PDB file of C-alpha atoms and ligand atoms in Angstrom:
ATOM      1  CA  UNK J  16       3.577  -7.476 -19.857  1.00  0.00           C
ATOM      2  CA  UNK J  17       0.996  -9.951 -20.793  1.00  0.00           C
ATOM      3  CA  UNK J  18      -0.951 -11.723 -19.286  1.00  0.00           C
ATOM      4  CA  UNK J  19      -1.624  -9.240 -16.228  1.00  0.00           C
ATOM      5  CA  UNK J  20      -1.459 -10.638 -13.173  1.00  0.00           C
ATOM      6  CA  UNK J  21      -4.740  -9.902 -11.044  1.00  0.00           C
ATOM      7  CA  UNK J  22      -4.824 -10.895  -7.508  1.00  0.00           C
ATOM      8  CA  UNK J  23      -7.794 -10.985  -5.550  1.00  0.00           C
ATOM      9  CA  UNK J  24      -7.968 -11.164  -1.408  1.00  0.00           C
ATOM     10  CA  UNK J  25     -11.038 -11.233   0.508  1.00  0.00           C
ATOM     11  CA  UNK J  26     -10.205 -10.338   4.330  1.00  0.00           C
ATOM     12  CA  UNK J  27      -9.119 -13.027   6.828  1.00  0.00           C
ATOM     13  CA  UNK J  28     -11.185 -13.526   9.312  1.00  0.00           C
ATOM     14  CA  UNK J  29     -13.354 -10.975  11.161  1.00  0.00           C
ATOM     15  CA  UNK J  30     -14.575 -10.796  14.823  1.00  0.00           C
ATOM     16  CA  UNK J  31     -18.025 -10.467  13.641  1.00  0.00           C
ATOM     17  CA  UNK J  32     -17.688 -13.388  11.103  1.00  0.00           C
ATOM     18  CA  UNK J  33     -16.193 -15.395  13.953  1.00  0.00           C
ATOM     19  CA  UNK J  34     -19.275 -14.182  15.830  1.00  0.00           C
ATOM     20  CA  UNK J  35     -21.212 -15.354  12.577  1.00  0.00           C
ATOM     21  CA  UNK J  36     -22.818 -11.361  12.923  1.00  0.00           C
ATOM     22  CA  UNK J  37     -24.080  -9.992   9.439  1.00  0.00           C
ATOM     23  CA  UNK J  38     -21.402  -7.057   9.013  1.00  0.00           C
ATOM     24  CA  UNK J  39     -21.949  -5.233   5.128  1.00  0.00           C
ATOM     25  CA  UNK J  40     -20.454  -1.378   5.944  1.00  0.00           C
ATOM     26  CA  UNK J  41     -20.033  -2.052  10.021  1.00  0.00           C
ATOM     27  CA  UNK J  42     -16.183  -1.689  10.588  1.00  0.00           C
ATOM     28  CA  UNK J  43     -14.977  -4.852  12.325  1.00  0.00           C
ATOM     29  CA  UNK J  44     -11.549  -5.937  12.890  1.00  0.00           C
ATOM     30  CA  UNK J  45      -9.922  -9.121  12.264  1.00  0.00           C
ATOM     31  CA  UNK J  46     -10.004 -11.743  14.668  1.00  0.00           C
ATOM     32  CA  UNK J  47      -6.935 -13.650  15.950  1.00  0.00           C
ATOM     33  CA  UNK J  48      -7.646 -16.424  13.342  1.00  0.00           C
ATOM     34  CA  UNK J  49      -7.758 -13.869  10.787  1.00  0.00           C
ATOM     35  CA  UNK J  50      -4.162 -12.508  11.634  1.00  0.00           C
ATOM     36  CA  UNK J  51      -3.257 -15.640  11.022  1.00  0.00           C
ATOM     37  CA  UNK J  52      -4.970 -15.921   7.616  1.00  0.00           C
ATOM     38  CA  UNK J  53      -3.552 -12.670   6.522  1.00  0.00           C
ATOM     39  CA  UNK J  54       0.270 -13.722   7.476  1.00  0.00           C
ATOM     40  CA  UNK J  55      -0.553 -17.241   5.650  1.00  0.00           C
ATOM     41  CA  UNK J  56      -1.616 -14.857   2.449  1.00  0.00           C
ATOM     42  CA  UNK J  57       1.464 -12.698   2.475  1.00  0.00           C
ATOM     43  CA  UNK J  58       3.633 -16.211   2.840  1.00  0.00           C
ATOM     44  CA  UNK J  59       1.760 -17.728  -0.157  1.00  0.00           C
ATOM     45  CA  UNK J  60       2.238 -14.975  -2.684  1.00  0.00           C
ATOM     46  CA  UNK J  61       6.517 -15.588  -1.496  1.00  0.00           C
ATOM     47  CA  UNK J  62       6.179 -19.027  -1.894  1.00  0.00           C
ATOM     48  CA  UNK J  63       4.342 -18.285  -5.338  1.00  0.00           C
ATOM     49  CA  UNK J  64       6.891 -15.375  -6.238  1.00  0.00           C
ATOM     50  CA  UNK J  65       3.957 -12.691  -6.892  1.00  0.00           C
ATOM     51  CA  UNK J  66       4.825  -9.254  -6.476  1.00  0.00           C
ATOM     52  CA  UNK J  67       2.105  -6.902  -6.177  1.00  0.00           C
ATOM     53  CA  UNK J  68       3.256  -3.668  -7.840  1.00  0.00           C
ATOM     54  CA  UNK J  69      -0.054  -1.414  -6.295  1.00  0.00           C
ATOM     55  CA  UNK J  70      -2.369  -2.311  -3.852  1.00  0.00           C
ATOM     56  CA  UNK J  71      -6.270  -1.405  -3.916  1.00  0.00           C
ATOM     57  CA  UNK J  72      -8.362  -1.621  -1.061  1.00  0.00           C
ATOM     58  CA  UNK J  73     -12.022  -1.062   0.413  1.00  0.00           C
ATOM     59  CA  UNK J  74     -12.429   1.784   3.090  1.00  0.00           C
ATOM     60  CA  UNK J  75     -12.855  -1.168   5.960  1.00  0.00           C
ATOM     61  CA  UNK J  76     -10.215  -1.600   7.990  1.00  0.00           C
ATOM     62  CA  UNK J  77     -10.525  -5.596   8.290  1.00  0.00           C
ATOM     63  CA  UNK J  78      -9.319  -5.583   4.238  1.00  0.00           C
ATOM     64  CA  UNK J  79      -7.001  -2.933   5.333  1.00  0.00           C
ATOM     65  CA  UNK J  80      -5.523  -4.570   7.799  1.00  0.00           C
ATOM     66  CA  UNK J  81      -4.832  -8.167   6.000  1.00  0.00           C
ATOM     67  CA  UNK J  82      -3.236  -6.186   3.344  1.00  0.00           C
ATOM     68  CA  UNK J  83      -0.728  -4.488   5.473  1.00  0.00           C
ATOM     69  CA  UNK J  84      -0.386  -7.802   7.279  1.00  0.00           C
ATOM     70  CA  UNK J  85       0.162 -10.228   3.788  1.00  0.00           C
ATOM     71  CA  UNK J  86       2.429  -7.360   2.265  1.00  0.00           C
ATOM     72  CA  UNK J  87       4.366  -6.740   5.263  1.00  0.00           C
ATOM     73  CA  UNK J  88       5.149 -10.421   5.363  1.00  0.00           C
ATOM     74  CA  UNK J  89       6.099 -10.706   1.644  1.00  0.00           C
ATOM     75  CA  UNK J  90       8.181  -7.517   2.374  1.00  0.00           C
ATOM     76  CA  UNK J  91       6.089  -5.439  -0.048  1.00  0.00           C
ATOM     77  CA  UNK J  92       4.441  -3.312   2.785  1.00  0.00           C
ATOM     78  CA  UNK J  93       6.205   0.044   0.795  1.00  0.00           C
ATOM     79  CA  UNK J  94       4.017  -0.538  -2.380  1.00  0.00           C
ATOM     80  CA  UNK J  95       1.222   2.695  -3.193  1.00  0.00           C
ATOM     81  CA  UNK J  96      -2.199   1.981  -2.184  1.00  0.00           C
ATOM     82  CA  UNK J  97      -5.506   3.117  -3.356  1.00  0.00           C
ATOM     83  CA  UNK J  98      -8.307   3.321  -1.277  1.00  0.00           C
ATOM     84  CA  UNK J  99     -12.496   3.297  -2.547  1.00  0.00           C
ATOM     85  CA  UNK J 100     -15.349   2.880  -1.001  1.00  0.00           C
ATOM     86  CA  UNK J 101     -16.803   1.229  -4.163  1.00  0.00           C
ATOM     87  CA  UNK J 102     -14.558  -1.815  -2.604  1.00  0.00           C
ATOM     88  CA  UNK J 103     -16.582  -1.894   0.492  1.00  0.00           C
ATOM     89  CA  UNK J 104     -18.442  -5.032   1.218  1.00  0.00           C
ATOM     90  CA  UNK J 105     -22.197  -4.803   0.099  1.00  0.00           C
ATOM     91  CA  UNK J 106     -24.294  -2.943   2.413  1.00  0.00           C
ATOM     92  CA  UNK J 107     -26.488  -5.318   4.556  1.00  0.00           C
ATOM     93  CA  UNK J 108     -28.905  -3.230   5.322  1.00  0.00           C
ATOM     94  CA  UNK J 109     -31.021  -3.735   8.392  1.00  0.00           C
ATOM     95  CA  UNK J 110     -29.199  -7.128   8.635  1.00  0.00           C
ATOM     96  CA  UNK J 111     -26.156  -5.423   9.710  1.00  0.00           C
ATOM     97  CA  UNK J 112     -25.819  -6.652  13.582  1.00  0.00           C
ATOM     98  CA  UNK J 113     -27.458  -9.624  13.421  1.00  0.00           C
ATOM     99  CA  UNK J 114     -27.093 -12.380  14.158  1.00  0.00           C
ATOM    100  CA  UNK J 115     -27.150 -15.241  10.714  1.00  0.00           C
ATOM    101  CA  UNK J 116     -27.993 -18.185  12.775  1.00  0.00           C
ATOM    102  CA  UNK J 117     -31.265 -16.250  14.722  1.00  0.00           C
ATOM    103  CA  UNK J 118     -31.627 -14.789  11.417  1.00  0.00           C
ATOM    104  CA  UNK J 119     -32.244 -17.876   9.871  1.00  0.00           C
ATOM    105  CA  UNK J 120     -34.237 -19.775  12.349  1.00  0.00           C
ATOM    106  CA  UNK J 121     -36.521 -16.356  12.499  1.00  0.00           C
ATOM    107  CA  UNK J 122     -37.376 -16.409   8.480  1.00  0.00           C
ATOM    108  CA  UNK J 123     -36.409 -19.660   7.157  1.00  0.00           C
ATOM    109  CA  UNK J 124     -34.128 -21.392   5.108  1.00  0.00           C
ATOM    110  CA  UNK J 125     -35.548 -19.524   1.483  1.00  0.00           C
ATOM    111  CA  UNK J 126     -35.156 -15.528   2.862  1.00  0.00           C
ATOM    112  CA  UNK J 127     -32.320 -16.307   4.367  1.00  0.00           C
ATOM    113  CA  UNK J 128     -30.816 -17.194   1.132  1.00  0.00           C
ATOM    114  CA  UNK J 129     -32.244 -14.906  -0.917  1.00  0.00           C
ATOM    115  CA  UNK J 130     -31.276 -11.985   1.722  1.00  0.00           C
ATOM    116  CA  UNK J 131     -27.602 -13.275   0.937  1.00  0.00           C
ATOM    117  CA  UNK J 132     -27.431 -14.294  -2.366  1.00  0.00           C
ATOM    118  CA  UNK J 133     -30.101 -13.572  -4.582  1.00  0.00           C
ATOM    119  CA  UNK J 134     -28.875 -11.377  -7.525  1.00  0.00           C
ATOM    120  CA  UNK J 135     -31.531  -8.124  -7.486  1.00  0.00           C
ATOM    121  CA  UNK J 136     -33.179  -8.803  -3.619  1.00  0.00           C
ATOM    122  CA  UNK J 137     -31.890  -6.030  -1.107  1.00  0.00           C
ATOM    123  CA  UNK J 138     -32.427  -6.830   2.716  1.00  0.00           C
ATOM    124  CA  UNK J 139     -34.767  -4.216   4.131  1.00  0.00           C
ATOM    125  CA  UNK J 140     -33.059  -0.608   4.266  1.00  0.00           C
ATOM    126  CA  UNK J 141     -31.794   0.319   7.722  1.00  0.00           C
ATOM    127  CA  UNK J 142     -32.537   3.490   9.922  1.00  0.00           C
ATOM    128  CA  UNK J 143     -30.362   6.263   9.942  1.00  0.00           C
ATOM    129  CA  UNK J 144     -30.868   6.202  13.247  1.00  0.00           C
ATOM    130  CA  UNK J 145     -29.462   2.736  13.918  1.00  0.00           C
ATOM    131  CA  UNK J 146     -26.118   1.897  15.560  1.00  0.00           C
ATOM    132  CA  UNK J 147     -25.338   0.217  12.630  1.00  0.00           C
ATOM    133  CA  UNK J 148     -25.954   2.565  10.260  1.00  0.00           C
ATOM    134  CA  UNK J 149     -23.330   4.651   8.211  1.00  0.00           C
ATOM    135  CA  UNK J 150     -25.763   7.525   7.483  1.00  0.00           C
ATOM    136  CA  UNK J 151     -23.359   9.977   9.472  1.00  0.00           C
ATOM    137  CA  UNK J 152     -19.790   8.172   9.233  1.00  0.00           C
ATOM    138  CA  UNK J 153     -17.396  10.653   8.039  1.00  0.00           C
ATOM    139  CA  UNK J 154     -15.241   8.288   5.846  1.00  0.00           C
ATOM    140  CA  UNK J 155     -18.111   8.700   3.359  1.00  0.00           C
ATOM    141  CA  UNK J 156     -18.627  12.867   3.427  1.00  0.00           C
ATOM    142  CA  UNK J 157     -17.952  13.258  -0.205  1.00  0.00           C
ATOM    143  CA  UNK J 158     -18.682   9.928  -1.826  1.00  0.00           C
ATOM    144  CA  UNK J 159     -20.841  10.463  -5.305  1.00  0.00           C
ATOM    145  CA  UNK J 160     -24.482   9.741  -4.278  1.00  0.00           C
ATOM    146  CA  UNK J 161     -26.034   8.542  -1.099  1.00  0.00           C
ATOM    147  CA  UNK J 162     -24.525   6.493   1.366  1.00  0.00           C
ATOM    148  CA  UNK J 163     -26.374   3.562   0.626  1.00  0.00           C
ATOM    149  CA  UNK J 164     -29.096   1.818   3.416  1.00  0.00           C
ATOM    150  CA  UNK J 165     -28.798  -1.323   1.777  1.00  0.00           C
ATOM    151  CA  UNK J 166     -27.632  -3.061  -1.347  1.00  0.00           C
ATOM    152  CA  UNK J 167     -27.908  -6.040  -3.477  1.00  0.00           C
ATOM    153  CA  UNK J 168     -25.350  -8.222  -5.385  1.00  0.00           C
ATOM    154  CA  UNK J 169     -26.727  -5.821  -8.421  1.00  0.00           C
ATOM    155  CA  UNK J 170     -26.103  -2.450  -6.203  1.00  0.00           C
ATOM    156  CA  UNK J 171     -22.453  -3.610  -5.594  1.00  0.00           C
ATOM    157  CA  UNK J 172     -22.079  -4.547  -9.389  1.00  0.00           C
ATOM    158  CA  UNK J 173     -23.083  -0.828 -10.405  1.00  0.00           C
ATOM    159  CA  UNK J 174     -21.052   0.928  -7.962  1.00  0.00           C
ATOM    160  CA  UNK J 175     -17.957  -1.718  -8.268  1.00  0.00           C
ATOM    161  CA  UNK J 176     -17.596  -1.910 -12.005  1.00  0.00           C
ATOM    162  CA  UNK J 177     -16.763   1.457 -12.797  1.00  0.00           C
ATOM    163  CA  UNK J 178     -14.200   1.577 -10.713  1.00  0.00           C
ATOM    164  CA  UNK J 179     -12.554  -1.371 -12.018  1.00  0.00           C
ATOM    165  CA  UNK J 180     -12.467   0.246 -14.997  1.00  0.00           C
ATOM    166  CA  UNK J 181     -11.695   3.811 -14.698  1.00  0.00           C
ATOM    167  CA  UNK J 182      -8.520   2.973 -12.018  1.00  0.00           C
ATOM    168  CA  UNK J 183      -7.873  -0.901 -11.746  1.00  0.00           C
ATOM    169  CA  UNK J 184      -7.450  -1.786 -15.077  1.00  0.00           C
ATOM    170  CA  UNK J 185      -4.975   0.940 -15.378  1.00  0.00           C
ATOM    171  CA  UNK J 186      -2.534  -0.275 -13.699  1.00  0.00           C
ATOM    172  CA  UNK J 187      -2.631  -3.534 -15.027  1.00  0.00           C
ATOM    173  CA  UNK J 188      -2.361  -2.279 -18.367  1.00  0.00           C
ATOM    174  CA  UNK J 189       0.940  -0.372 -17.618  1.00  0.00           C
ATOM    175  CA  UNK J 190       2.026  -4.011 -16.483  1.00  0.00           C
ATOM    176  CA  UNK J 191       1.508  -3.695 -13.092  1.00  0.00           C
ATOM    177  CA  UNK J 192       0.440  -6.555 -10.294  1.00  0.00           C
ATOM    178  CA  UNK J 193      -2.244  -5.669  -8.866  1.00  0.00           C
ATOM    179  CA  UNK J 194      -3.617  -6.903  -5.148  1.00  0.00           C
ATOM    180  CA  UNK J 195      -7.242  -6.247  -4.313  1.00  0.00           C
ATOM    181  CA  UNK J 196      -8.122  -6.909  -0.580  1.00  0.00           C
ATOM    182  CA  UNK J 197     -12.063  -6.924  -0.026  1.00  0.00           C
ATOM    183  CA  UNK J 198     -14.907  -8.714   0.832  1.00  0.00           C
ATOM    184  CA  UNK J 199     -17.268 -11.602   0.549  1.00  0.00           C
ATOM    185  CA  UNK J 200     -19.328 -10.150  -1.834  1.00  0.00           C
ATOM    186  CA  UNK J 201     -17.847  -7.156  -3.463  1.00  0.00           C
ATOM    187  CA  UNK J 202     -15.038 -10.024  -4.497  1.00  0.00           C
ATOM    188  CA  UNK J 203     -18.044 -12.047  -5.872  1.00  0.00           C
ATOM    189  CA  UNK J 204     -19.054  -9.228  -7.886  1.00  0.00           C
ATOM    190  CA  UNK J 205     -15.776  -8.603  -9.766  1.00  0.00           C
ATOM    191  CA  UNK J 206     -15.427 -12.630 -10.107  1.00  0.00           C
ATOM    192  CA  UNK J 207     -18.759 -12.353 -11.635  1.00  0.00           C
ATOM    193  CA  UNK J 208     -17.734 -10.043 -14.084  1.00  0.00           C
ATOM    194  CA  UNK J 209     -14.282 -11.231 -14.638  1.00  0.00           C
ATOM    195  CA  UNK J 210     -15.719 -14.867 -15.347  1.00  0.00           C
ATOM    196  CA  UNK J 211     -18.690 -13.907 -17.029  1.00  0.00           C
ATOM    197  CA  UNK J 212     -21.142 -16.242 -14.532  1.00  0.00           C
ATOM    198  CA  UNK J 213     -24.572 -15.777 -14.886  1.00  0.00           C
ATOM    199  CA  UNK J 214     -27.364 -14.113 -12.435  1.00  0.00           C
ATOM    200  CA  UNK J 215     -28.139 -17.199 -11.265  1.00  0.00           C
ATOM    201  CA  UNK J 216     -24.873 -19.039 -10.845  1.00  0.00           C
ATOM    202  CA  UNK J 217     -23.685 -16.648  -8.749  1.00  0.00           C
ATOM    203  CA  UNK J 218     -25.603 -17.495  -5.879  1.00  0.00           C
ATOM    204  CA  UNK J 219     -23.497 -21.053  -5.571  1.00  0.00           C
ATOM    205  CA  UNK J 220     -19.960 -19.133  -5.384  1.00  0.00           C
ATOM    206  CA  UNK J 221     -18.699 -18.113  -1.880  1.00  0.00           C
ATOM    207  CA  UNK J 222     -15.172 -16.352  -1.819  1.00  0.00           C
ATOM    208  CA  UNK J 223     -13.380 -17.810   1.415  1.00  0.00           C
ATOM    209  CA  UNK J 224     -11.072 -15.347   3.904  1.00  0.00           C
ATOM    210  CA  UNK J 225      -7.562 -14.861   3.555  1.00  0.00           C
ATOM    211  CA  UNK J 226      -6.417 -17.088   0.802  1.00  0.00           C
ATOM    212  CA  UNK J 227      -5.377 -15.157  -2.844  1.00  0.00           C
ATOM    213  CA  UNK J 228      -6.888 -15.692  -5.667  1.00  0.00           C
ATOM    214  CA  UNK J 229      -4.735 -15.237  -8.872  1.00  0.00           C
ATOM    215  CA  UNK J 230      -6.415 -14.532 -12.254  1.00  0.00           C
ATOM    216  CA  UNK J 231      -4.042 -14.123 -15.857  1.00  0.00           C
ATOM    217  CA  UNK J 232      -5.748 -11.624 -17.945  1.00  0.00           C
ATOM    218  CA  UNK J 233      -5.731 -10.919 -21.567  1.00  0.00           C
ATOM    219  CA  UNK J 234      -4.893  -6.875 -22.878  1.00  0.00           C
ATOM    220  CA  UNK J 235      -9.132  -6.564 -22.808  1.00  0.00           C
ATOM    221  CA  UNK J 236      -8.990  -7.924 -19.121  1.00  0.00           C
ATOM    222  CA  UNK J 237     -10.660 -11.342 -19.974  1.00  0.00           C
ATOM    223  CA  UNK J 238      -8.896 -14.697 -18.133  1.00  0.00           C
ATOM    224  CA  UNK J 239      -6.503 -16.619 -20.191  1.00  0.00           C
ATOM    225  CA  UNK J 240      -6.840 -19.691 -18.165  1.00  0.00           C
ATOM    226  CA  UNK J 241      -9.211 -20.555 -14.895  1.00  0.00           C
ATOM    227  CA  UNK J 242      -8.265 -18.305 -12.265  1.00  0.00           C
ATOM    228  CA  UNK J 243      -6.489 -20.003  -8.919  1.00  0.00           C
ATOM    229  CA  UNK J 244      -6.275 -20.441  -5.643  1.00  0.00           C
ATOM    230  CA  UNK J 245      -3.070 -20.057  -4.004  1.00  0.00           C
ATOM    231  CA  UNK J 246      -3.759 -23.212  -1.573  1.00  0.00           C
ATOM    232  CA  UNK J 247      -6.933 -24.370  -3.363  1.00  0.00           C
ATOM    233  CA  UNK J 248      -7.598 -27.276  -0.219  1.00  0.00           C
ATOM    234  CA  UNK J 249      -8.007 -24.712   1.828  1.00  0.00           C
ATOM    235  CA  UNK J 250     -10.536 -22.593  -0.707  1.00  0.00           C
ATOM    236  CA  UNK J 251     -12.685 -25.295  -0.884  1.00  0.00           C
ATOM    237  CA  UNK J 252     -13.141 -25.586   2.766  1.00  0.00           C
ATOM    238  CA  UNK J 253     -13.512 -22.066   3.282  1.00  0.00           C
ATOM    239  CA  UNK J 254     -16.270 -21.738   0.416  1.00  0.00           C
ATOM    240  CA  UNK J 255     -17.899 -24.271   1.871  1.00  0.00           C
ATOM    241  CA  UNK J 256     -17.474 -22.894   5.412  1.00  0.00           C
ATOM    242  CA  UNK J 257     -18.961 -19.567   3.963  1.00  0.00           C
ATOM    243  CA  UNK J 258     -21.563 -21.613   2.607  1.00  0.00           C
ATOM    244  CA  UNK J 259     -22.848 -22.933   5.750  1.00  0.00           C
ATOM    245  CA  UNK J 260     -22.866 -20.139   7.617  1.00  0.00           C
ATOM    246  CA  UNK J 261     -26.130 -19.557   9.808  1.00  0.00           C
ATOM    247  CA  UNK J 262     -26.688 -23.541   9.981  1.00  0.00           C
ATOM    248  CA  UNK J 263     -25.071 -24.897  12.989  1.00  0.00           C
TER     249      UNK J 263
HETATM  250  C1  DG2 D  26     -19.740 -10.749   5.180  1.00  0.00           C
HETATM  251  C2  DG2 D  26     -20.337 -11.584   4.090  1.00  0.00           C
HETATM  252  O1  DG2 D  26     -18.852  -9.872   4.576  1.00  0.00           O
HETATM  253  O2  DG2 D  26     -21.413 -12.275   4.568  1.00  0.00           O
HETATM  254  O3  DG2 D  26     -21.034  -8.777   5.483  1.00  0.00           O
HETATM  255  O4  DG2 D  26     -21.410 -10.448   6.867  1.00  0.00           O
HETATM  256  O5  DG2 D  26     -16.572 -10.394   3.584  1.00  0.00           O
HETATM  257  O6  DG2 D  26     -16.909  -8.320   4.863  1.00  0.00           O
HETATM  258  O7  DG2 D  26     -16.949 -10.554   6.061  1.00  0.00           O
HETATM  259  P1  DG2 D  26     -17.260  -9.789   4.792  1.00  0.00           P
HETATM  260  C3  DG2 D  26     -20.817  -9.932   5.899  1.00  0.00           C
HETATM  261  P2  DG2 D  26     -22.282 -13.289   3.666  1.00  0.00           P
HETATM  262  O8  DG2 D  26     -22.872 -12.534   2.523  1.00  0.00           O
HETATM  263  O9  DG2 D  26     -21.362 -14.410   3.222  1.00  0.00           O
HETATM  264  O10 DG2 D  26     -23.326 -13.772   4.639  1.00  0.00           O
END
């Protein structure tokens, strides 16, 4: 029934975000703090009496795990899941495995930023060859088109979208509750969309771990009020925790 209910989840924690490593595709697990973030999530949607009816989810197993952790707590661990790769966190390209703060002090403040948020700028490609790359992980045999070597917030927009609309929007419209458990920026592109922010404005919104985000959504999938976090303190911190990262 209307409004849908939307919820979206980045992952808690991860070890390579406690490590403060660029990750995109590389398939980290959650750190002990992140645990904790994901139990916290699956207490705040029973304290706010949500009910996710389906659950989508990237092919990482960090967004894979704080789903089964949050809807295990809020005793909804039996729901169906869907799994896509168009989920996945953008692709950092030859970032992936490094580290921000080096990165940073190696290029300077501007790349840096532009490397992680500018709208249409892709980090330099990585090498098949490279431990980090996913040029020959079989979770991706399959996938329509390339396995990408790096992406931009653009990339993830293009392979995102349709998604959202040929499966997610689905199930909302048959009334369902949906959960979406992803990432950093693959969460910032459907926020994009879903709040209609600009190319530029964008750059200023960081999506923090572990805490959902609810949205109410008209029958065309447009918010009927500001969207909200489910301990919005928290949010802010995290944002601005995301925000930071690299400077020490
Ligand atoms: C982070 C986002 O992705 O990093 O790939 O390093 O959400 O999967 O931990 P996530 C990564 P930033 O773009 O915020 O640097």
């Amino acid at each position: 029934s209307l409004p849908y209910t939307l919820i979206l989840l980045r992952h808690g924690n991860s070890d390579w975000n406690q490590k403060n490593l660029f990750t995109g595709w590389v398939d980290v697990r959650l750190s002990d703090q992140g645990v904790a973030e994901a139990t916290r999530a699956g207490e705040l949607l029973t304290e706010s009496q949500l009910t996710p009816d389906v659950l989508y989810t990237s092919v990482l197993t960090r967004a894979i795990q704080t789903a089964n952790i949050a809807l295990d707590v809020a005793d909804r661990a039996w729901i169906p899941v869907k799994r896509s790769w168009r989920l996945n966190e953008r692709h950092y390209g030859a970032l992936q495995g490094k580290d921000k703060a080096q990165t940073l002090a190696e290029y300077g403040a501007e790349q840096f930023q532009v490397w992680r948020r500018s709208f249409d700028v892709p980090p330099p490609p990585i090498d098949d060859d490279n431990e980090y790359s996913q040029a020959n992980d079989p979770r991706y045999v399959g996938i329509d088109g390339e396995v990408p070597k790096t992406e931009c917030l653009k990339d993830v927009i293009d392979r995102m979208l349709p998604y959202w609309e040929s499966d997610i929007t689905g199930d909302l419209a048959a009334g369902k509750t949906v959960l979406v458990t992803a990432h950093g920026n693959s969460l910032r592109a459907l926020v994009k969309h879903l709040d209609d922010i600009s190319d530029d404005d964008i750059a200023s919104l960081n999506i923090p771990t572990g805490i959902p985000l609810v949205y109410k959504l008209d029958e065309n999938f447009r918010p009927t009020q500001p969207a909200e976090y489910l301990d919005p303190e928290a949010a802010a911190a995290g944002a601005a925790a995301v925000a930071a990262q690299g400077k020490k």
